[in-house]
Amino acid sequence: MKELEERIRREGAILSETVLKVDSFLNHQVDTELALTTGREFARVFGGDKITKVLTIEASGIQFAMAAGIALGVPFVYAKKKKAVTQSDKVYVAPVHSFTRGETYQVSVDQRYLNAGDRVLIVDDFLATGAALVGLVDIVRESGAELVGVGCIIEKSFQEGRGLLEAKGVRIHSLARIAAMRPGEVHFIEETGTRQLEEERA
Ligand code: 5GP
């Protein structure tokens, strides 16, 4: 998504060769119009797949899962990182190690909100080491629901996440794919597949 790539170039702070800070528009202050646009983009890509539910993980996947849920006309569910007193005991659980916080969480989803009849699109802000998304994929599979695919806002393609998900047979669509970065410089992977398709259609 060109608009997203331009925003990353303009406002992203590259803190190191692996960490990108985008909290002016993505995951602290959120550009709501941009978030809604990402939802429409996922609906364009996955709209024919009869999705019944969007799944994400708190906190920074929520705004994008909501946008995708609105665009697809379905509810979204977010996995919780901490057990609340109100939480039922019937939950799907997966361990997730956080790339940015260096902690391991037991993430959980109430079994009432994910069932064998569901067709699920997982959405998250970043695909980095893949730990968060692999945890969500495991939860979907444990529930017996059908996993349609994973939609990411930003993929750092030089990290191992994509490979891990592909090894699990997961279809991935990322709106911006970073091939490499270092302070002051970011290189995106061109959307050649999409471009070729659009040229063929024209
Ligand atoms: P994972 O390593 O499991 O793929 O990424 C887990 C989470 O860490 C992402 O959902 C995202 O919230 C956060 N994360 C990973 N890499 C980055 C990064 O470069 N910048 C920011 N701001 N968050 C990141």
Tab-separated table of C-alpha atoms and ligand atoms in Angstrom:
chain	number	residue	atom	x	y	z
A	1	MET	CA	0.000	0.000	0.000
A	2	LYS	CA	1.805	3.080	-1.307
A	3	GLU	CA	0.164	5.488	1.152
A	4	LEU	CA	1.420	3.386	4.066
A	5	GLU	CA	4.950	3.116	2.650
A	6	GLU	CA	5.107	6.903	2.237
A	7	ARG	CA	3.936	7.394	5.800
A	8	ILE	CA	6.630	5.020	7.097
A	9	ARG	CA	9.273	6.906	5.089
A	10	ARG	CA	8.047	10.271	6.344
A	11	GLU	CA	7.271	9.555	9.993
A	12	GLY	CA	8.881	6.234	10.891
A	13	ALA	CA	11.861	6.385	13.240
A	14	ILE	CA	14.276	3.564	12.602
A	15	LEU	CA	15.799	2.936	15.992
A	16	SER	CA	18.088	0.106	14.851
A	17	GLU	CA	18.319	-2.422	12.012
A	18	THR	CA	15.374	-4.310	13.554
A	19	VAL	CA	13.138	-1.800	15.355
A	20	LEU	CA	10.859	0.678	13.609
A	21	LYS	CA	8.933	3.258	15.619
A	22	VAL	CA	5.651	4.304	14.041
A	23	ASP	CA	3.769	5.559	17.060
A	24	SER	CA	2.736	8.885	15.510
A	25	PHE	CA	0.202	7.144	13.236
A	26	LEU	CA	0.052	3.398	13.891
A	27	ASN	CA	0.366	2.140	17.450
A	28	HIS	CA	0.217	4.942	19.993
A	29	GLN	CA	-1.487	7.837	18.269
A	30	VAL	CA	-3.562	6.197	15.528
A	31	ASP	CA	-4.477	7.792	12.195
A	32	THR	CA	-8.080	6.583	12.096
A	33	GLU	CA	-8.547	7.264	8.378
A	34	LEU	CA	-5.404	5.288	7.550
A	35	ALA	CA	-6.589	2.458	9.826
A	36	LEU	CA	-9.954	2.345	8.034
A	37	THR	CA	-8.131	2.283	4.680
A	38	THR	CA	-6.119	-0.774	5.791
A	39	GLY	CA	-9.392	-2.477	6.726
A	40	ARG	CA	-10.817	-1.812	3.257
A	41	GLU	CA	-7.625	-3.163	1.702
A	42	PHE	CA	-7.900	-6.427	3.663
A	43	ALA	CA	-11.570	-6.633	2.687
A	44	ARG	CA	-10.545	-6.253	-0.980
A	45	VAL	CA	-7.989	-9.061	-0.673
A	46	PHE	CA	-9.968	-11.484	1.540
A	47	GLY	CA	-13.526	-10.374	0.702
A	48	GLY	CA	-14.282	-13.479	-1.359
A	49	ASP	CA	-13.261	-15.870	1.415
A	50	LYS	CA	-16.488	-15.819	3.450
A	51	ILE	CA	-14.748	-14.645	6.614
A	52	THR	CA	-16.928	-14.779	9.730
A	53	LYS	CA	-14.476	-13.352	12.271
A	54	VAL	CA	-11.313	-11.275	12.541
A	55	LEU	CA	-8.850	-12.195	15.299
A	56	THR	CA	-6.031	-10.111	16.745
A	57	ILE	CA	-4.020	-9.700	19.957
A	58	GLU	CA	-4.125	-6.766	22.376
A	59	ALA	CA	-3.172	-4.014	22.293
A	60	SER	CA	-1.876	-2.653	19.012
A	61	GLY	CA	-3.675	-5.053	16.692
A	62	ILE	CA	-7.092	-3.910	17.912
A	63	GLN	CA	-7.603	-0.818	15.756
A	64	PHE	CA	-6.698	-2.738	12.585
A	65	ALA	CA	-8.832	-5.771	13.422
A	66	MET	CA	-11.720	-3.413	14.075
A	67	ALA	CA	-11.169	-1.668	10.731
A	68	ALA	CA	-11.047	-5.038	8.923
A	69	GLY	CA	-14.140	-6.227	10.813
A	70	ILE	CA	-16.042	-3.079	9.793
A	71	ALA	CA	-14.993	-3.446	6.148
A	72	LEU	CA	-15.898	-7.152	6.083
A	73	GLY	CA	-19.088	-6.694	8.131
A	74	VAL	CA	-18.057	-9.221	10.814
A	75	PRO	CA	-17.095	-9.081	14.511
A	76	PHE	CA	-13.524	-9.027	15.670
A	77	VAL	CA	-12.073	-10.758	18.724
A	78	TYR	CA	-8.840	-9.875	20.479
A	79	ALA	CA	-6.735	-12.345	22.397
A	80	LYS	CA	-5.955	-11.179	25.940
A	81	LYS	CA	-2.497	-11.141	27.442
A	82	LYS	CA	-3.537	-11.152	31.109
A	83	LYS	CA	-6.208	-13.169	32.844
A	84	ALA	CA	-9.067	-10.986	34.154
A	85	VAL	CA	-11.351	-11.943	37.063
A	86	THR	CA	-14.281	-11.804	34.646
A	87	GLN	CA	-12.674	-14.296	32.279
A	88	SER	CA	-14.267	-17.719	31.877
A	89	ASP	CA	-12.178	-20.858	32.434
A	90	LYS	CA	-13.009	-22.180	29.000
A	91	VAL	CA	-10.292	-20.491	26.986
A	92	TYR	CA	-7.875	-21.380	24.232
A	93	VAL	CA	-4.345	-20.546	25.380
A	94	ALA	CA	-0.998	-20.144	23.610
A	95	PRO	CA	2.375	-18.888	24.910
A	96	VAL	CA	3.709	-15.818	23.064
A	97	HIS	CA	7.119	-14.247	23.569
A	98	SER	CA	7.013	-10.475	22.981
A	99	PHE	CA	9.687	-9.094	20.656
A	100	THR	CA	9.406	-5.530	22.002
A	101	ARG	CA	8.897	-6.277	25.726
A	102	GLY	CA	11.077	-9.351	26.186
A	103	GLU	CA	8.336	-11.140	28.200
A	104	THR	CA	6.334	-14.315	27.593
A	105	TYR	CA	2.541	-14.060	27.871
A	106	GLN	CA	-0.091	-16.775	28.007
A	107	VAL	CA	-2.535	-15.302	25.508
A	108	SER	CA	-6.105	-16.469	25.656
A	109	VAL	CA	-9.394	-16.364	23.768
A	110	ASP	CA	-12.738	-17.319	25.297
A	111	GLN	CA	-13.983	-20.500	23.616
A	112	ARG	CA	-17.439	-18.928	23.102
A	113	TYR	CA	-16.002	-16.491	20.551
A	114	LEU	CA	-14.191	-18.896	18.226
A	115	ASN	CA	-15.891	-22.049	16.962
A	116	ALA	CA	-15.476	-24.832	14.450
A	117	GLY	CA	-17.886	-23.063	12.061
A	118	ASP	CA	-15.800	-19.871	11.865
A	119	ARG	CA	-13.652	-18.739	8.947
A	120	VAL	CA	-10.982	-16.527	10.475
A	121	LEU	CA	-8.764	-13.716	9.240
A	122	ILE	CA	-5.964	-12.871	11.700
A	123	VAL	CA	-4.811	-9.235	11.639
A	124	ASP	CA	-1.884	-7.606	13.452
A	125	ASP	CA	0.178	-4.439	13.277
A	126	PHE	CA	3.628	-6.047	12.785
A	127	LEU	CA	5.001	-9.329	11.534
A	128	ALA	CA	8.491	-9.586	13.031
A	129	THR	CA	9.645	-12.817	14.703
A	130	GLY	CA	6.166	-14.224	14.109
A	131	ALA	CA	5.696	-15.275	17.758
A	132	ALA	CA	2.414	-13.394	18.228
A	133	LEU	CA	0.917	-14.585	14.962
A	134	VAL	CA	2.064	-18.192	15.411
A	135	GLY	CA	0.303	-18.131	18.824
A	136	LEU	CA	-2.908	-16.882	17.199
A	137	VAL	CA	-2.660	-19.462	14.393
A	138	ASP	CA	-2.345	-22.208	17.035
A	139	ILE	CA	-5.412	-20.867	18.852
A	140	VAL	CA	-7.475	-20.837	15.639
A	141	ARG	CA	-6.433	-24.391	14.826
A	142	GLU	CA	-7.158	-25.578	18.357
A	143	SER	CA	-10.675	-24.116	18.085
A	144	GLY	CA	-11.396	-26.113	14.937
A	145	ALA	CA	-12.144	-22.912	12.987
A	146	GLU	CA	-10.826	-22.500	9.447
A	147	LEU	CA	-7.882	-20.107	9.130
A	148	VAL	CA	-8.287	-18.131	5.904
A	149	GLY	CA	-5.128	-16.056	6.233
A	150	VAL	CA	-3.104	-13.437	8.045
A	151	GLY	CA	-3.136	-9.728	7.266
A	152	CYS	CA	-0.293	-7.552	8.588
A	153	ILE	CA	0.106	-3.827	8.385
A	154	ILE	CA	3.931	-3.877	8.400
A	155	GLU	CA	6.073	-6.920	7.738
A	156	LYS	CA	9.786	-6.825	8.479
A	157	SER	CA	10.626	-9.414	5.849
A	158	PHE	CA	14.230	-9.776	7.016
A	159	GLN	CA	13.007	-11.366	10.262
A	160	GLU	CA	11.866	-14.967	10.539
A	161	GLY	CA	8.094	-14.454	10.983
A	162	ARG	CA	6.977	-14.963	7.374
A	163	GLY	CA	9.014	-18.173	7.046
A	164	LEU	CA	7.528	-19.579	10.267
A	165	LEU	CA	3.979	-18.867	9.145
A	166	GLU	CA	4.564	-20.196	5.628
A	167	ALA	CA	5.955	-23.404	7.134
A	168	LYS	CA	2.560	-23.755	8.834
A	169	GLY	CA	0.825	-23.350	5.459
A	170	VAL	CA	-0.540	-19.877	6.261
A	171	ARG	CA	-1.462	-17.358	3.536
A	172	ILE	CA	-0.020	-13.911	4.398
A	173	HIS	CA	-0.869	-10.506	3.009
A	174	SER	CA	1.190	-7.581	4.322
A	175	LEU	CA	0.431	-3.983	3.354
A	176	ALA	CA	4.064	-2.814	3.609
A	177	ARG	CA	6.976	-5.239	3.382
A	178	ILE	CA	10.340	-3.961	4.570
A	179	ALA	CA	13.302	-5.715	2.951
A	180	ALA	CA	15.931	-3.867	4.984
A	181	MET	CA	16.296	-0.758	7.095
A	182	ARG	CA	18.776	1.229	9.105
A	183	PRO	CA	18.558	4.684	10.683
A	184	GLY	CA	17.528	7.129	7.943
A	185	GLU	CA	16.922	4.445	5.291
A	186	VAL	CA	14.119	1.988	4.558
A	187	HIS	CA	13.740	-0.368	1.570
A	188	PHE	CA	10.418	-1.935	0.657
A	189	ILE	CA	9.760	-5.116	-1.285
A	190	GLU	CA	7.939	-4.110	-4.458
A	191	GLU	CA	4.456	-5.512	-4.838
A	192	THR	CA	5.398	-7.163	-8.140
A	193	GLY	CA	2.754	-9.895	-7.920
A	194	THR	CA	-0.020	-7.357	-7.413
A	195	ARG	CA	1.358	-5.015	-10.066
A	196	GLN	CA	1.631	-7.743	-12.684
A	197	LEU	CA	-1.947	-8.769	-11.973
A	198	GLU	CA	-3.176	-5.186	-12.308
A	199	GLU	CA	-1.253	-4.750	-15.588
A	200	GLU	CA	-2.687	-7.999	-16.947
A	201	ARG	CA	-6.213	-6.858	-16.022
A	202	ALA	CA	-5.771	-3.408	-17.674
B	1	5GP	P1	6.433	-10.704	16.577
B	1	5GP	O1	7.900	-10.642	16.852
B	1	5GP	O2	5.722	-11.677	17.471
B	1	5GP	O3	6.152	-10.952	15.112
B	1	5GP	O4	5.878	-9.258	16.914
B	1	5GP	C1	5.103	-9.092	18.066
B	1	5GP	C2	4.671	-7.674	18.261
B	1	5GP	O5	5.821	-6.897	18.557
B	1	5GP	C3	4.002	-6.980	17.092
B	1	5GP	O6	2.633	-7.233	17.014
B	1	5GP	C4	4.283	-5.536	17.409
B	1	5GP	O7	3.300	-5.028	18.289
B	1	5GP	C5	5.626	-5.587	18.097
B	1	5GP	N1	6.734	-5.291	17.165
B	1	5GP	C6	7.540	-6.142	16.514
B	1	5GP	N2	8.467	-5.482	15.802
B	1	5GP	C7	8.223	-4.165	16.007
B	1	5GP	C8	8.836	-2.958	15.536
B	1	5GP	O8	9.828	-2.938	14.776
B	1	5GP	N3	8.295	-1.790	15.962
B	1	5GP	C9	7.195	-1.745	16.797
B	1	5GP	N4	6.737	-0.536	17.140
B	1	5GP	N5	6.610	-2.855	17.268
B	1	5GP	C10	7.099	-4.045	16.863
